[in-house]
Coordinates of C-alpha atoms and ligand atoms in Angstrom, one line a residue:
M253 CA 4.1 -16.8 14.1
L254 CA 0.1 -17.2 15.2
G255 CA 1.2 -16.5 19.0
Q256 CA 2.7 -13.5 18.0
I257 CA 0.0 -12.0 15.9
K258 CA -2.2 -12.8 18.6
V259 CA -0.2 -10.7 21.4
T260 CA 0.3 -7.4 19.3
A261 CA -3.5 -7.8 18.2
D262 CA -4.3 -8.2 21.7
F263 CA -1.8 -5.1 22.4
I264 CA -3.8 -3.1 19.8
R265 CA -7.5 -4.2 21.3
S266 CA -6.3 -3.1 24.8
K267 CA -5.5 0.6 23.4
V268 CA -8.3 1.0 20.8
K269 CA -12.0 1.2 22.0
Q270 CA -13.8 0.1 18.4
I271 CA -11.3 -1.8 15.9
P272 CA -12.2 0.0 12.8
E273 CA -12.9 -1.9 9.6
N274 CA -10.7 0.3 7.2
A275 CA -6.9 0.1 7.1
I276 CA -4.5 2.7 5.0
I277 CA -1.0 1.9 4.4
L278 CA 0.5 4.9 3.6
G279 CA 3.5 5.1 1.2
T280 CA 6.5 6.7 0.8
G281 CA 6.1 11.1 1.9
L282 CA 2.3 10.1 1.4
G283 CA 2.1 10.5 5.6
G284 CA -0.1 13.8 5.2
L285 CA -3.7 12.0 4.7
V286 CA -3.0 11.1 8.7
T287 CA -3.4 14.8 9.1
K288 CA -7.1 14.7 7.7
I289 CA -8.2 11.8 10.1
D290 CA -10.2 13.4 13.4
N291 CA -10.2 12.5 16.8
P292 CA -6.7 10.5 16.2
L293 CA -5.4 8.3 18.6
S294 CA -1.4 7.3 17.5
I295 CA 0.6 4.1 18.6
E296 CA 4.2 4.3 18.0
Y297 CA 5.4 1.2 16.2
S298 CA 8.0 1.1 18.7
D299 CA 5.7 0.6 21.5
I300 CA 3.7 -2.5 20.0
P301 CA 5.1 -6.1 20.8
N302 CA 6.6 -7.9 17.9
F303 CA 6.0 -4.9 15.5
P304 CA 9.0 -4.2 12.9
V305 CA 9.8 -0.3 12.8
S306 CA 10.5 1.2 9.7
T307 CA 14.0 3.0 9.3
V308 CA 13.1 4.8 5.7
E309 CA 13.1 8.7 6.0
G310 CA 10.0 10.1 5.2
H311 CA 8.5 7.1 6.9
C312 CA 7.8 8.1 10.7
G313 CA 6.5 4.6 12.0
Q314 CA 3.0 4.7 13.7
L315 CA -0.4 3.4 13.7
I316 CA -3.3 6.4 13.9
F317 CA -6.8 5.4 14.7
G318 CA -9.6 7.8 14.1
T319 CA -12.2 8.9 11.7
L320 CA -11.7 9.5 7.8
G321 CA -14.7 10.3 5.6
G322 CA -17.0 9.7 8.3
K323 CA -15.4 6.1 8.4
N324 CA -13.5 4.5 11.8
V325 CA -10.1 4.1 10.4
M326 CA -6.4 2.8 11.3
A327 CA -3.8 4.4 8.9
M328 CA 0.3 2.9 8.9
Q329 CA 2.1 6.2 8.7
G330 CA 5.2 4.2 7.4
R331 CA 5.7 1.1 5.8
I332 CA 8.3 -1.2 6.1
H333 CA 10.2 -2.5 2.7
F334 CA 12.2 -5.5 2.3
Y335 CA 15.4 -3.8 1.2
E336 CA 15.4 -2.6 4.8
G337 CA 16.9 -6.0 5.7
Y338 CA 13.6 -7.1 7.1
D339 CA 12.0 -10.7 5.9
M340 CA 8.8 -10.9 4.2
K341 CA 7.3 -12.0 7.1
Q342 CA 7.9 -9.1 9.0
V343 CA 7.2 -6.9 5.9
T344 CA 3.7 -8.4 6.3
F345 CA 3.3 -8.6 9.7
P346 CA 0.7 -5.7 9.9
V347 CA -1.4 -7.3 7.3
R348 CA -1.5 -10.3 9.7
I349 CA -2.3 -7.7 12.0
M350 CA -5.3 -6.6 10.2
Q351 CA -6.7 -9.9 9.6
Q352 CA -6.1 -11.2 13.4
L353 CA -8.6 -7.6 14.1
G354 CA -10.8 -8.8 11.5
F355 CA -10.7 -5.5 9.1
K356 CA -12.8 -5.7 6.2
R357 CA -10.7 -3.9 3.8
L358 CA -7.3 -2.3 3.0
F359 CA -6.7 0.7 1.0
V360 CA -2.9 1.0 -0.1
S361 CA -0.6 4.0 -1.4
N362 CA 2.8 4.2 -2.7
A363 CA 5.0 6.4 -5.5
S364 CA 6.4 4.9 -8.5
G365 CA 8.5 5.3 -11.7
G366 CA 5.8 5.9 -14.7
L367 CA 6.7 3.2 -17.3
N368 CA 3.6 4.3 -19.5
L369 CA 4.3 6.5 -22.5
D370 CA 1.1 8.3 -21.3
Y371 CA 1.8 8.9 -17.8
Q372 CA 3.1 12.0 -15.9
I373 CA 5.0 13.4 -12.7
G374 CA 2.0 13.7 -10.4
D375 CA -0.7 11.5 -12.0
L376 CA -2.4 8.9 -10.1
M377 CA -2.8 5.6 -11.0
I378 CA -5.1 3.0 -9.5
I379 CA -3.4 -0.4 -9.5
R380 CA -5.6 -3.1 -11.2
D381 CA -2.6 -5.7 -11.3
H382 CA 1.0 -6.2 -10.6
I383 CA 3.5 -8.1 -11.6
N384 CA 5.7 -9.6 -8.4
L385 CA 9.3 -9.8 -9.3
M386 CA 10.1 -9.8 -5.4
P387 CA 10.2 -13.4 -2.9
N388 CA 6.6 -14.1 -2.3
P389 CA 6.0 -13.5 1.5
L390 CA 3.6 -16.7 1.2
L391 CA 7.1 -19.0 0.5
G392 CA 7.5 -21.3 3.9
R393 CA 5.3 -23.6 5.5
N394 CA 1.5 -22.5 5.0
D395 CA -0.3 -22.3 8.3
D396 CA -3.8 -22.9 7.4
H397 CA -5.5 -21.0 9.9
L398 CA -4.0 -17.7 8.3
G399 CA -5.1 -19.0 4.5
V400 CA -4.9 -21.5 2.0
R401 CA -1.9 -23.0 0.5
F402 CA -2.2 -21.7 -3.0
P403 CA -4.0 -18.5 -3.0
D404 CA -6.2 -17.3 -6.1
M405 CA -5.0 -14.0 -7.5
S406 CA -7.2 -14.1 -10.6
K407 CA -8.7 -10.8 -8.6
P408 CA -6.3 -9.3 -6.7
Y409 CA -7.4 -6.4 -6.5
D410 CA -11.2 -5.5 -5.5
L411 CA -13.2 -4.6 -8.7
Q412 CA -16.3 -2.7 -6.9
L413 CA -13.3 -0.4 -5.0
I414 CA -11.6 0.3 -8.3
E415 CA -15.2 1.5 -9.6
L416 CA -16.2 3.2 -6.7
A417 CA -12.7 4.9 -7.0
E418 CA -13.4 5.7 -10.8
K419 CA -16.6 7.5 -9.7
V420 CA -15.1 9.4 -6.9
A421 CA -12.8 10.9 -9.3
M422 CA -15.1 11.9 -12.2
Q423 CA -17.3 13.4 -9.3
Q424 CA -14.2 15.5 -8.0
N425 CA -12.5 15.8 -11.3
I426 CA -9.3 14.3 -10.9
K427 CA -7.5 12.0 -14.2
L428 CA -6.9 8.5 -12.2
H429 CA -5.1 6.0 -14.7
K430 CA -5.6 2.5 -14.6
G431 CA -2.5 -0.1 -14.7
V432 CA -0.3 -2.6 -13.7
Y433 CA 2.1 -2.2 -10.8
V434 CA 5.8 -3.8 -11.0
G435 CA 6.7 -4.8 -7.8
T436 CA 10.6 -4.8 -7.2
T437 CA 13.0 -5.0 -4.4
G438 CA 15.1 -2.0 -4.8
P439 CA 17.0 -0.5 -3.5
T440 CA 18.1 1.0 -6.7
F441 CA 16.1 2.9 -8.9
E442 CA 15.9 1.4 -12.2
T443 CA 18.6 1.5 -15.4
P444 CA 17.1 2.5 -18.5
A445 CA 17.3 -0.9 -20.0
E446 CA 15.3 -2.0 -16.7
Y447 CA 12.4 0.6 -17.1
K448 CA 12.1 -0.8 -20.6
Y449 CA 11.8 -4.4 -19.5
F450 CA 9.4 -3.3 -16.8
R451 CA 7.2 -1.9 -19.8
I452 CA 7.3 -4.6 -22.3
I453 CA 6.7 -7.1 -20.0
G454 CA 3.6 -5.5 -19.2
G455 CA 4.3 -2.4 -16.2
D456 CA 2.8 1.2 -16.4
V457 CA 4.5 1.7 -13.2
V458 CA 7.5 0.2 -11.1
G459 CA 8.1 0.5 -7.3
M460 CA 9.8 -1.0 -4.3
S461 CA 6.8 -2.0 -2.1
T462 CA 2.5 -2.7 -2.1
V463 CA 2.8 -6.5 -3.5
P464 CA 4.2 -8.0 -0.6
E465 CA 1.2 -6.6 1.7
V466 CA -1.3 -6.9 -1.2
I467 CA -0.2 -10.9 -1.6
V468 CA -0.9 -11.5 2.0
A469 CA -4.2 -9.6 2.1
R470 CA -5.5 -11.9 -0.4
H471 CA -4.4 -14.6 1.6
A472 CA -6.4 -13.4 4.3
G473 CA -8.9 -12.6 2.5
I474 CA -8.7 -9.0 3.1
P475 CA -10.3 -6.8 -0.4
V476 CA -7.8 -4.3 -1.4
F477 CA -8.1 -1.0 -3.2
A478 CA -4.1 0.4 -4.3
L479 CA -3.6 4.0 -5.5
S480 CA -0.1 4.6 -6.9
I481 CA 1.6 8.5 -7.5
V482 CA 4.1 8.7 -10.2
T483 CA 7.1 10.6 -8.9
D484 CA 9.4 10.1 -11.5
I485 CA 9.3 9.1 -15.5
G486 CA 11.5 5.9 -16.3
V487 CA 10.8 6.3 -20.2
E488 CA 13.7 6.6 -22.8
G489 CA 14.2 10.0 -23.7
K490 CA 12.2 11.3 -20.1
I491 CA 14.7 10.0 -17.7
V492 CA 16.4 11.9 -15.5
E493 CA 18.4 11.3 -12.0
V494 CA 16.0 10.2 -9.1
S495 CA 16.5 10.7 -5.6
H496 CA 14.4 9.6 -2.9
E497 CA 14.3 13.4 -2.4
E498 CA 12.5 13.8 -5.2
V499 CA 10.2 11.0 -5.1
Q500 CA 9.2 12.6 -1.4
R501 CA 8.6 15.8 -2.7
E502 CA 6.2 14.7 -6.0
G503 CA 4.5 12.7 -3.7
A504 CA 3.6 14.9 -1.1
K505 CA 2.5 17.2 -3.9
A506 CA 0.0 14.8 -5.6
E507 CA -1.1 13.5 -2.2
V508 CA -3.9 15.8 -1.8
K509 CA -5.4 14.3 -4.7
M510 CA -5.0 11.0 -3.2
T511 CA -6.3 11.5 0.2
A512 CA -9.5 13.6 -1.5
I513 CA -10.4 10.0 -3.5
I514 CA -9.7 7.7 -0.5
T515 CA -11.5 10.5 1.9
E516 CA -14.7 10.4 -0.4
M517 CA -15.0 6.5 -0.9
L518 CA -14.8 5.9 2.7
K519 CA -17.8 8.7 2.9
Q520 CA -19.5 6.6 0.0
L521 CA -18.9 3.1 1.4
N522 CA -21.8 1.2 3.1
Ligands
LIG3 N1 11.4 3.0 -9.4 C1 11.0 1.9 -8.6 N2 10.7 2.3 -7.1 C2 10.0 3.9 -7.4 C3 10.3 4.9 -8.3 C4 11.3 4.3 -9.6 O1 11.4 5.0 -10.4 N3 10.0 6.4 -8.2 C5 9.4 5.8 -6.8 N4 9.5 4.7 -6.6

């Protein structure tokens, strides 16, 4: 895999004058942040050697380089999901590229179903921890050039970035929850019993992404910050039929807040 990673990273280096320090992976219907990126240079996933191409509606696949909050960034508009049929090495390949290119931090966004009784549609939650119910992307032989065999996961989400996000949200008067994300494969949304189960085991929200990328980022030593938008509610009595369109619509509404927070966090980073 290292050979492939190097080929892809070299390709990106050949296209971009300066490799940024900050990467952003955008979730379902959350690609709007890229319209705020100044001096954008985009590269289609399909033009990048070895790069997987997302097949889900609402996920157009391109890397966008430019500045946001005055900092150089690379945004991934369109992420790759396990449920699309890719294996976990492909799903997390973009994070390996970030590692190879020397990125200093990774921002991740996603849409999720709320499990916590206090959460409402459109709320934002800082992911402070996760429960992985998907195949682990590090299964298989470990490449010691990429990271250790048994990565520590005692602090999966960077505490300083969480603190910064809380400060920024307070300054901007945006309500932010902080909680646990349960990562499932999908593609089915949950049954009422499954939503209840995920709440009982300690989840505040549930979704079909993020966890693989976070595990690989931690293996790679890249600090992660993740923000989840609650697009539907999985609480008994409040559960209604969920559709992908609904998730996209609610995501788009709350996205403005998410973009404001990430932009300001970047601005305040030194
Ligand atoms: N479950 C799983 N994934 C999701 C949901 C959900 O309710 N909403 C958005 N992504």
